[in-house]
JSON list of C-alpha atoms and ligand atoms in Angstrom, two decimals:
[
{"chain": "A", "resi": 1404, "resn": "MET", "atom": "CA", "xyz": [0.00, 0.00, 0.00]},
{"chain": "A", "resi": 1405, "resn": "LYS", "atom": "CA", "xyz": [1.41, 3.38, -1.09]},
{"chain": "A", "resi": 1406, "resn": "VAL", "atom": "CA", "xyz": [0.69, 6.39, 1.14]},
{"chain": "A", "resi": 1407, "resn": "PHE", "atom": "CA", "xyz": [1.28, 9.94, -0.13]},
{"chain": "A", "resi": 1408, "resn": "VAL", "atom": "CA", "xyz": [0.53, 13.26, 1.59]},
{"chain": "A", "resi": 1409, "resn": "LEU", "atom": "CA", "xyz": [-0.89, 16.21, -0.34]},
{"chain": "A", "resi": 1410, "resn": "ARG", "atom": "CA", "xyz": [-0.39, 19.62, 1.27]},
{"chain": "A", "resi": 1411, "resn": "LEU", "atom": "CA", "xyz": [-2.84, 22.34, 0.17]},
{"chain": "A", "resi": 1412, "resn": "GLY", "atom": "CA", "xyz": [-2.71, 26.11, 0.61]},
{"chain": "A", "resi": 1413, "resn": "HIS", "atom": "CA", "xyz": [1.02, 26.61, 1.18]},
{"chain": "A", "resi": 1414, "resn": "ARG", "atom": "CA", "xyz": [1.95, 30.31, 1.43]},
{"chain": "A", "resi": 1415, "resn": "PRO", "atom": "CA", "xyz": [5.72, 30.51, 0.85]},
{"chain": "A", "resi": 1416, "resn": "LEU", "atom": "CA", "xyz": [6.24, 33.56, 3.05]},
{"chain": "A", "resi": 1417, "resn": "ARG", "atom": "CA", "xyz": [4.31, 32.23, 6.05]},
{"chain": "A", "resi": 1418, "resn": "ASP", "atom": "CA", "xyz": [4.26, 28.45, 5.85]},
{"chain": "A", "resi": 1419, "resn": "LYS", "atom": "CA", "xyz": [7.78, 27.34, 4.94]},
{"chain": "A", "resi": 1420, "resn": "ARG", "atom": "CA", "xyz": [8.48, 25.85, 8.36]},
{"chain": "A", "resi": 1421, "resn": "ILE", "atom": "CA", "xyz": [5.12, 24.16, 8.91]},
{"chain": "A", "resi": 1422, "resn": "THR", "atom": "CA", "xyz": [4.99, 22.76, 5.37]},
{"chain": "A", "resi": 1423, "resn": "THR", "atom": "CA", "xyz": [8.50, 21.38, 5.84]},
{"chain": "A", "resi": 1424, "resn": "HIS", "atom": "CA", "xyz": [7.25, 19.80, 9.08]},
{"chain": "A", "resi": 1425, "resn": "VAL", "atom": "CA", "xyz": [4.29, 18.25, 7.23]},
{"chain": "A", "resi": 1426, "resn": "ALA", "atom": "CA", "xyz": [6.73, 16.70, 4.74]},
{"chain": "A", "resi": 1427, "resn": "LEU", "atom": "CA", "xyz": [9.12, 15.49, 7.46]},
{"chain": "A", "resi": 1428, "resn": "THR", "atom": "CA", "xyz": [6.21, 14.02, 9.42]},
{"chain": "A", "resi": 1429, "resn": "ALA", "atom": "CA", "xyz": [5.02, 12.25, 6.27]},
{"chain": "A", "resi": 1430, "resn": "ARG", "atom": "CA", "xyz": [8.48, 10.73, 5.83]},
{"chain": "A", "resi": 1431, "resn": "ALA", "atom": "CA", "xyz": [9.08, 9.85, 9.49]},
{"chain": "A", "resi": 1432, "resn": "PHE", "atom": "CA", "xyz": [5.61, 8.37, 10.00]},
{"chain": "A", "resi": 1433, "resn": "GLY", "atom": "CA", "xyz": [5.69, 5.96, 7.09]},
{"chain": "A", "resi": 1434, "resn": "ALA", "atom": "CA", "xyz": [4.40, 7.78, 4.00]},
{"chain": "A", "resi": 1435, "resn": "SER", "atom": "CA", "xyz": [6.38, 7.32, 0.80]},
{"chain": "A", "resi": 1436, "resn": "GLY", "atom": "CA", "xyz": [5.77, 10.68, -0.83]},
{"chain": "A", "resi": 1437, "resn": "PHE", "atom": "CA", "xyz": [4.92, 14.34, -0.28]},
{"chain": "A", "resi": 1438, "resn": "VAL", "atom": "CA", "xyz": [3.08, 16.52, -2.78]},
{"chain": "A", "resi": 1439, "resn": "LEU", "atom": "CA", "xyz": [2.91, 20.31, -2.52]},
{"chain": "A", "resi": 1440, "resn": "ALA", "atom": "CA", "xyz": [-0.11, 21.78, -4.28]},
{"chain": "A", "resi": 1441, "resn": "GLU", "atom": "CA", "xyz": [0.16, 24.70, -6.66]},
{"chain": "A", "resi": 1442, "resn": "VAL", "atom": "CA", "xyz": [3.47, 26.23, -5.65]},
{"chain": "A", "resi": 1443, "resn": "HIS", "atom": "CA", "xyz": [7.12, 25.40, -6.09]},
{"chain": "A", "resi": 1444, "resn": "ASP", "atom": "CA", "xyz": [9.09, 26.13, -2.95]},
{"chain": "A", "resi": 1445, "resn": "GLU", "atom": "CA", "xyz": [12.76, 25.27, -3.28]},
{"chain": "A", "resi": 1446, "resn": "GLY", "atom": "CA", "xyz": [13.34, 25.96, 0.44]},
{"chain": "A", "resi": 1447, "resn": "VAL", "atom": "CA", "xyz": [10.92, 23.20, 1.46]},
{"chain": "A", "resi": 1448, "resn": "VAL", "atom": "CA", "xyz": [12.32, 20.74, -1.10]},
{"chain": "A", "resi": 1449, "resn": "ARG", "atom": "CA", "xyz": [15.91, 21.46, -0.03]},
{"chain": "A", "resi": 1450, "resn": "SER", "atom": "CA", "xyz": [15.13, 20.89, 3.68]},
{"chain": "A", "resi": 1451, "resn": "VAL", "atom": "CA", "xyz": [13.38, 17.58, 3.02]},
{"chain": "A", "resi": 1452, "resn": "ARG", "atom": "CA", "xyz": [16.13, 16.39, 0.66]},
{"chain": "A", "resi": 1453, "resn": "LYS", "atom": "CA", "xyz": [18.76, 17.27, 3.26]},
{"chain": "A", "resi": 1454, "resn": "VAL", "atom": "CA", "xyz": [17.02, 15.12, 5.88]},
{"chain": "A", "resi": 1455, "resn": "CYS", "atom": "CA", "xyz": [16.61, 12.22, 3.41]},
{"chain": "A", "resi": 1456, "resn": "ASN", "atom": "CA", "xyz": [20.24, 12.49, 2.43]},
{"chain": "A", "resi": 1457, "resn": "THR", "atom": "CA", "xyz": [21.45, 12.23, 6.03]},
{"chain": "A", "resi": 1458, "resn": "TRP", "atom": "CA", "xyz": [18.82, 10.09, 7.75]},
{"chain": "A", "resi": 1459, "resn": "GLY", "atom": "CA", "xyz": [17.81, 7.98, 4.76]},
{"chain": "A", "resi": 1460, "resn": "GLY", "atom": "CA", "xyz": [14.87, 7.83, 2.40]},
{"chain": "A", "resi": 1461, "resn": "SER", "atom": "CA", "xyz": [16.43, 8.81, -0.90]},
{"chain": "A", "resi": 1462, "resn": "ASN", "atom": "CA", "xyz": [13.41, 7.23, -2.63]},
{"chain": "A", "resi": 1463, "resn": "PHE", "atom": "CA", "xyz": [10.93, 9.39, -0.66]},
{"chain": "A", "resi": 1464, "resn": "LYS", "atom": "CA", "xyz": [9.12, 11.26, -3.46]},
{"chain": "A", "resi": 1465, "resn": "VAL", "atom": "CA", "xyz": [8.72, 15.02, -3.34]},
{"chain": "A", "resi": 1466, "resn": "LEU", "atom": "CA", "xyz": [6.54, 16.75, -5.97]},
{"chain": "A", "resi": 1467, "resn": "THR", "atom": "CA", "xyz": [5.74, 20.46, -6.06]},
{"chain": "A", "resi": 1468, "resn": "GLY", "atom": "CA", "xyz": [3.54, 22.79, -8.08]},
{"chain": "A", "resi": 1469, "resn": "VAL", "atom": "CA", "xyz": [0.89, 20.10, -8.54]},
{"chain": "A", "resi": 1470, "resn": "GLU", "atom": "CA", "xyz": [-2.68, 21.05, -9.49]},
{"chain": "A", "resi": 1471, "resn": "PRO", "atom": "CA", "xyz": [-4.58, 19.43, -6.59]},
{"chain": "A", "resi": 1472, "resn": "VAL", "atom": "CA", "xyz": [-7.97, 18.65, -8.14]},
{"chain": "A", "resi": 1473, "resn": "SER", "atom": "CA", "xyz": [-6.41, 16.91, -11.16]},
{"chain": "A", "resi": 1474, "resn": "TYR", "atom": "CA", "xyz": [-3.97, 15.08, -8.88]},
{"chain": "A", "resi": 1475, "resn": "ILE", "atom": "CA", "xyz": [-6.81, 13.85, -6.64]},
{"chain": "A", "resi": 1476, "resn": "ASN", "atom": "CA", "xyz": [-8.89, 12.75, -9.63]},
{"chain": "A", "resi": 1477, "resn": "GLU", "atom": "CA", "xyz": [-5.93, 10.92, -11.13]},
{"chain": "A", "resi": 1478, "resn": "TRP", "atom": "CA", "xyz": [-5.23, 9.20, -7.80]},
{"chain": "A", "resi": 1479, "resn": "LYS", "atom": "CA", "xyz": [-8.85, 8.01, -7.63]},
{"chain": "A", "resi": 1480, "resn": "ASN", "atom": "CA", "xyz": [-8.86, 6.93, -11.31]},
{"chain": "A", "resi": 1481, "resn": "GLU", "atom": "CA", "xyz": [-5.83, 4.77, -10.60]},
{"chain": "A", "resi": 1482, "resn": "GLY", "atom": "CA", "xyz": [-7.78, 2.99, -7.84]},
{"chain": "A", "resi": 1483, "resn": "GLY", "atom": "CA", "xyz": [-6.49, 4.91, -4.82]},
{"chain": "A", "resi": 1484, "resn": "LEU", "atom": "CA", "xyz": [-8.46, 6.44, -1.98]},
{"chain": "A", "resi": 1485, "resn": "VAL", "atom": "CA", "xyz": [-8.38, 10.07, -0.88]},
{"chain": "A", "resi": 1486, "resn": "ILE", "atom": "CA", "xyz": [-8.57, 10.93, 2.80]},
{"chain": "A", "resi": 1487, "resn": "HIS", "atom": "CA", "xyz": [-8.96, 14.56, 3.78]},
{"chain": "A", "resi": 1488, "resn": "LEU", "atom": "CA", "xyz": [-8.06, 15.41, 7.37]},
{"chain": "A", "resi": 1489, "resn": "THR", "atom": "CA", "xyz": [-10.43, 17.99, 8.82]},
{"chain": "A", "resi": 1490, "resn": "MET", "atom": "CA", "xyz": [-11.93, 18.69, 12.24]},
{"chain": "A", "resi": 1491, "resn": "TYR", "atom": "CA", "xyz": [-15.37, 18.62, 10.54]},
{"chain": "A", "resi": 1492, "resn": "GLY", "atom": "CA", "xyz": [-15.09, 15.04, 9.31]},
{"chain": "A", "resi": 1493, "resn": "LEU", "atom": "CA", "xyz": [-16.03, 11.71, 10.87]},
{"chain": "A", "resi": 1494, "resn": "HIS", "atom": "CA", "xyz": [-14.06, 10.74, 13.95]},
{"chain": "A", "resi": 1495, "resn": "VAL", "atom": "CA", "xyz": [-10.90, 8.75, 13.20]},
{"chain": "A", "resi": 1496, "resn": "ASP", "atom": "CA", "xyz": [-11.94, 6.09, 15.74]},
{"chain": "A", "resi": 1497, "resn": "ASP", "atom": "CA", "xyz": [-15.04, 5.35, 13.66]},
{"chain": "A", "resi": 1498, "resn": "LEU", "atom": "CA", "xyz": [-13.12, 4.92, 10.39]},
{"chain": "A", "resi": 1499, "resn": "ILE", "atom": "CA", "xyz": [-9.62, 3.69, 11.06]},
{"chain": "A", "resi": 1500, "resn": "ASN", "atom": "CA", "xyz": [-10.41, -0.03, 11.02]},
{"chain": "A", "resi": 1501, "resn": "THR", "atom": "CA", "xyz": [-12.22, 0.33, 7.68]},
{"chain": "A", "resi": 1502, "resn": "LEU", "atom": "CA", "xyz": [-9.32, 2.32, 6.23]},
{"chain": "A", "resi": 1503, "resn": "LYS", "atom": "CA", "xyz": [-6.76, -0.22, 7.48]},
{"chain": "A", "resi": 1504, "resn": "SER", "atom": "CA", "xyz": [-8.65, -3.11, 5.93]},
{"chain": "A", "resi": 1505, "resn": "ILE", "atom": "CA", "xyz": [-9.25, -1.52, 2.50]},
{"chain": "A", "resi": 1506, "resn": "ASN", "atom": "CA", "xyz": [-5.64, -2.08, 1.37]},
{"chain": "A", "resi": 1507, "resn": "LYS", "atom": "CA", "xyz": [-5.57, 0.58, -1.37]},
{"chain": "A", "resi": 1508, "resn": "ASP", "atom": "CA", "xyz": [-3.10, 3.38, -2.04]},
{"chain": "A", "resi": 1509, "resn": "LEU", "atom": "CA", "xyz": [-3.97, 6.33, 0.18]},
{"chain": "A", "resi": 1510, "resn": "LEU", "atom": "CA", "xyz": [-3.61, 10.03, -0.52]},
{"chain": "A", "resi": 1511, "resn": "ILE", "atom": "CA", "xyz": [-3.83, 11.98, 2.75]},
{"chain": "A", "resi": 1512, "resn": "VAL", "atom": "CA", "xyz": [-4.83, 15.61, 2.17]},
{"chain": "A", "resi": 1513, "resn": "VAL", "atom": "CA", "xyz": [-4.09, 18.34, 4.72]},
{"chain": "A", "resi": 1514, "resn": "GLY", "atom": "CA", "xyz": [-4.88, 22.04, 4.44]},
{"chain": "A", "resi": 1515, "resn": "ALA", "atom": "CA", "xyz": [-3.67, 25.36, 5.73]},
{"chain": "A", "resi": 1516, "resn": "GLU", "atom": "CA", "xyz": [-6.16, 28.20, 6.34]},
{"chain": "A", "resi": 1517, "resn": "LYS", "atom": "CA", "xyz": [-9.28, 27.37, 4.35]},
{"chain": "A", "resi": 1518, "resn": "VAL", "atom": "CA", "xyz": [-9.78, 24.25, 2.28]},
{"chain": "A", "resi": 1519, "resn": "PRO", "atom": "CA", "xyz": [-12.08, 24.71, -0.77]},
{"chain": "A", "resi": 1520, "resn": "PRO", "atom": "CA", "xyz": [-15.43, 22.83, -0.61]},
{"chain": "A", "resi": 1521, "resn": "VAL", "atom": "CA", "xyz": [-14.52, 20.76, -3.69]},
{"chain": "A", "resi": 1522, "resn": "ILE", "atom": "CA", "xyz": [-11.89, 18.90, -1.63]},
{"chain": "A", "resi": 1523, "resn": "TYR", "atom": "CA", "xyz": [-14.55, 17.81, 0.90]},
{"chain": "A", "resi": 1524, "resn": "GLU", "atom": "CA", "xyz": [-16.61, 16.54, -2.04]},
{"chain": "A", "resi": 1525, "resn": "LEU", "atom": "CA", "xyz": [-13.80, 14.75, -3.84]},
{"chain": "A", "resi": 1526, "resn": "ALA", "atom": "CA", "xyz": [-12.42, 13.04, -0.73]},
{"chain": "A", "resi": 1527, "resn": "ASN", "atom": "CA", "xyz": [-13.59, 9.48, -0.21]},
{"chain": "A", "resi": 1528, "resn": "TYR", "atom": "CA", "xyz": [-13.37, 10.13, 3.53]},
{"chain": "A", "resi": 1529, "resn": "ASN", "atom": "CA", "xyz": [-13.24, 13.36, 5.55]},
{"chain": "A", "resi": 1530, "resn": "VAL", "atom": "CA", "xyz": [-11.56, 12.29, 8.78]},
{"chain": "A", "resi": 1531, "resn": "ALA", "atom": "CA", "xyz": [-11.35, 14.23, 12.06]},
{"chain": "A", "resi": 1532, "resn": "ILE", "atom": "CA", "xyz": [-8.54, 13.71, 14.53]},
{"chain": "A", "resi": 1533, "resn": "GLY", "atom": "CA", "xyz": [-10.92, 14.83, 17.24]},
{"chain": "A", "resi": 1534, "resn": "HIS", "atom": "CA", "xyz": [-13.21, 17.77, 16.57]},
{"chain": "A", "resi": 1535, "resn": "GLN", "atom": "CA", "xyz": [-11.00, 20.53, 17.97]},
{"chain": "A", "resi": 1536, "resn": "PRO", "atom": "CA", "xyz": [-8.88, 22.75, 15.71]},
{"chain": "A", "resi": 1537, "resn": "HIS", "atom": "CA", "xyz": [-5.15, 21.98, 15.96]},
{"chain": "A", "resi": 1538, "resn": "SER", "atom": "CA", "xyz": [-2.60, 21.61, 13.21]},
{"chain": "A", "resi": 1539, "resn": "GLU", "atom": "CA", "xyz": [-1.91, 19.79, 9.97]},
{"chain": "A", "resi": 1540, "resn": "VAL", "atom": "CA", "xyz": [1.27, 18.37, 11.52]},
{"chain": "A", "resi": 1541, "resn": "SER", "atom": "CA", "xyz": [-0.44, 16.90, 14.59]},
{"chain": "A", "resi": 1542, "resn": "ALA", "atom": "CA", "xyz": [-3.41, 15.67, 12.53]},
{"chain": "A", "resi": 1543, "resn": "LEU", "atom": "CA", "xyz": [-1.11, 13.92, 10.06]},
{"chain": "A", "resi": 1544, "resn": "ALA", "atom": "CA", "xyz": [1.08, 12.36, 12.76]},
{"chain": "A", "resi": 1545, "resn": "VAL", "atom": "CA", "xyz": [-1.86, 10.96, 14.70]},
{"chain": "A", "resi": 1546, "resn": "PHE", "atom": "CA", "xyz": [-3.56, 9.67, 11.55]},
{"chain": "A", "resi": 1547, "resn": "LEU", "atom": "CA", "xyz": [-0.45, 7.88, 10.23]},
{"chain": "A", "resi": 1548, "resn": "ASP", "atom": "CA", "xyz": [0.35, 6.47, 13.66]},
{"chain": "A", "resi": 1549, "resn": "ARG", "atom": "CA", "xyz": [-3.17, 5.00, 13.88]},
{"chain": "A", "resi": 1550, "resn": "LEU", "atom": "CA", "xyz": [-2.98, 3.74, 10.29]},
{"chain": "A", "resi": 1551, "resn": "PHE", "atom": "CA", "xyz": [0.33, 1.92, 10.87]},
{"chain": "A", "resi": 1552, "resn": "SER", "atom": "CA", "xyz": [-0.51, 0.98, 14.49]},
{"chain": "A", "resi": 1553, "resn": "GLY", "atom": "CA", "xyz": [2.73, 2.54, 15.74]},
{"chain": "A", "resi": 1554, "resn": "ARG", "atom": "CA", "xyz": [4.98, 0.21, 13.70]},
{"chain": "A", "resi": 1555, "resn": "GLU", "atom": "CA", "xyz": [6.29, 3.13, 11.62]},
{"chain": "A", "resi": 1556, "resn": "LEU", "atom": "CA", "xyz": [8.19, 4.49, 14.65]},
{"chain": "A", "resi": 1557, "resn": "HIS", "atom": "CA", "xyz": [10.51, 1.48, 14.51]},
{"chain": "A", "resi": 1558, "resn": "PHE", "atom": "CA", "xyz": [11.30, 1.81, 10.84]},
{"chain": "A", "resi": 1559, "resn": "ILE", "atom": "CA", "xyz": [14.99, 2.12, 9.88]},
{"chain": "A", "resi": 1560, "resn": "TYR", "atom": "CA", "xyz": [16.06, 3.51, 6.49]},
{"chain": "A", "resi": 1561, "resn": "SER", "atom": "CA", "xyz": [18.64, 1.20, 4.94]},
{"chain": "A", "resi": 1562, "resn": "ASP", "atom": "CA", "xyz": [20.32, 4.13, 3.16]},
{"chain": "A", "resi": 1563, "resn": "ALA", "atom": "CA", "xyz": [20.76, 6.28, 6.30]},
{"chain": "A", "resi": 1564, "resn": "LYS", "atom": "CA", "xyz": [24.23, 7.80, 6.69]},
{"chain": "A", "resi": 1565, "resn": "ILE", "atom": "CA", "xyz": [23.62, 8.39, 10.37]},
{"chain": "A", "resi": 1566, "resn": "SER", "atom": "CA", "xyz": [21.32, 6.91, 13.00]},
{"chain": "A", "resi": 1567, "resn": "VAL", "atom": "CA", "xyz": [20.55, 7.42, 16.65]},
{"chain": "A", "resi": 1568, "resn": "VAL", "atom": "CA", "xyz": [21.75, 5.15, 19.42]},
{"chain": "A", "resi": 1569, "resn": "PRO", "atom": "CA", "xyz": [19.09, 5.58, 22.10]},
{"chain": "A", "resi": 1570, "resn": "THR", "atom": "CA", "xyz": [20.60, 6.78, 25.36]},
{"chain": "A", "resi": 1571, "resn": "GLU", "atom": "CA", "xyz": [19.16, 7.84, 28.68]},
{"chain": "A", "resi": 1572, "resn": "LYS", "atom": "CA", "xyz": [20.96, 11.18, 28.56]},
{"chain": "A", "resi": 1573, "resn": "GLY", "atom": "CA", "xyz": [22.79, 13.14, 25.90]},
{"chain": "A", "resi": 1574, "resn": "LYS", "atom": "CA", "xyz": [23.02, 12.41, 22.20]},
{"chain": "A", "resi": 1575, "resn": "LYS", "atom": "CA", "xyz": [24.64, 9.40, 20.58]},
{"chain": "A", "resi": 1576, "resn": "VAL", "atom": "CA", "xyz": [24.72, 8.65, 16.86]},
{"chain": "A", "resi": 1577, "resn": "ILE", "atom": "CA", "xyz": [26.52, 6.21, 14.61]},
{"chain": "A", "resi": 1578, "resn": "ARG", "atom": "CA", "xyz": [27.74, 6.92, 11.09]},
{"chain": "A", "resi": 1579, "resn": "HIS", "atom": "CA", "xyz": [27.30, 4.25, 8.45]},
{"chain": "A", "resi": 1580, "resn": "ASP", "atom": "CA", "xyz": [29.87, 5.41, 5.89]},
{"chain": "B", "resi": 246, "resn": "LIG", "atom": "N1", "xyz": [-10.72, 24.68, 10.47]},
{"chain": "B", "resi": 246, "resn": "LIG", "atom": "C1", "xyz": [-9.69, 23.86, 9.94]},
{"chain": "B", "resi": 246, "resn": "LIG", "atom": "C2", "xyz": [-10.12, 22.43, 9.64]},
{"chain": "B", "resi": 246, "resn": "LIG", "atom": "O1", "xyz": [-10.89, 22.24, 8.72]},
{"chain": "B", "resi": 246, "resn": "LIG", "atom": "O2", "xyz": [-9.62, 21.42, 10.20]},
{"chain": "B", "resi": 246, "resn": "LIG", "atom": "C3", "xyz": [-8.41, 24.01, 10.77]},
{"chain": "B", "resi": 246, "resn": "LIG", "atom": "C4", "xyz": [-7.31, 24.59, 9.95]},
{"chain": "B", "resi": 246, "resn": "LIG", "atom": "S1", "xyz": [-5.76, 24.02, 10.48]},
{"chain": "B", "resi": 246, "resn": "LIG", "atom": "C5", "xyz": [-4.89, 25.53, 10.68]},
{"chain": "B", "resi": 246, "resn": "LIG", "atom": "C6", "xyz": [-4.96, 23.41, 9.02]},
{"chain": "B", "resi": 246, "resn": "LIG", "atom": "C7", "xyz": [-5.20, 21.97, 8.71]},
{"chain": "B", "resi": 246, "resn": "LIG", "atom": "O3", "xyz": [-4.94, 21.17, 9.85]},
{"chain": "B", "resi": 246, "resn": "LIG", "atom": "C8", "xyz": [-6.58, 21.60, 8.28]},
{"chain": "B", "resi": 246, "resn": "LIG", "atom": "O4", "xyz": [-6.84, 21.91, 6.93]},
{"chain": "B", "resi": 246, "resn": "LIG", "atom": "C9", "xyz": [-6.59, 20.10, 8.55]},
{"chain": "B", "resi": 246, "resn": "LIG", "atom": "O5", "xyz": [-6.03, 19.37, 7.48]},
{"chain": "B", "resi": 246, "resn": "LIG", "atom": "C10", "xyz": [-5.70, 19.97, 9.78]},
{"chain": "B", "resi": 246, "resn": "LIG", "atom": "N2", "xyz": [-6.46, 19.86, 11.03]},
{"chain": "B", "resi": 246, "resn": "LIG", "atom": "C11", "xyz": [-6.51, 20.73, 12.04]},
{"chain": "B", "resi": 246, "resn": "LIG", "atom": "N3", "xyz": [-7.28, 20.29, 13.04]},
{"chain": "B", "resi": 246, "resn": "LIG", "atom": "C12", "xyz": [-7.71, 19.05, 12.65]},
{"chain": "B", "resi": 246, "resn": "LIG", "atom": "C13", "xyz": [-8.53, 18.05, 13.27]},
{"chain": "B", "resi": 246, "resn": "LIG", "atom": "N4", "xyz": [-9.07, 18.21, 14.48]},
{"chain": "B", "resi": 246, "resn": "LIG", "atom": "N5", "xyz": [-8.76, 16.92, 12.59]},
{"chain": "B", "resi": 246, "resn": "LIG", "atom": "C14", "xyz": [-8.20, 16.72, 11.36]},
{"chain": "B", "resi": 246, "resn": "LIG", "atom": "N6", "xyz": [-7.44, 17.64, 10.74]},
{"chain": "B", "resi": 246, "resn": "LIG", "atom": "C15", "xyz": [-7.18, 18.78, 11.38]}
]
């Protein structure tokens, strides 16, 4: 099952950091690609590539400047499902078992300020991570963690140049080159 994350509404001047965090969360929580709608932002791409280069994931896909409605339609035409994360959707607890059992490629859509109504219509599922407003980063992390039942936190990238040795205090890493 392929899982990609589509980030809508990125405003380069305001959202560089949070959009980078959406992409890094996608990568660290088990997705295999990140798609930035409408805009090209070299700063975001560079930051994600830098992390992949050091911590592994050179085959993590990053696409930018993508027209979201066509991308969503194409995803669905190819047999995938589209899941839009929004506080207005159905509670994740009521859907997660269905979504885990479907076994189709998943496109997880997260917004910024205001998501256009067409996205709510096109999504196969509008899913709420609780019904309080919080953030695209927290919503994505909780959703992926539920989807993968926590297994993604133990994943090790085989192409990592560096990895953490867990320690009680301080920082310990090993280099693989
Ligand atoms: N009112 C917005 C909404 O529809 O969820 C909150 C906007 S929030 C700044 C930006 C994005 O975070 C939203 O587009 C959504 O993808 C995600 N988000 C925030 N709270 C959420 C929640 N409780 N459940 C699911 N997604 C959430």
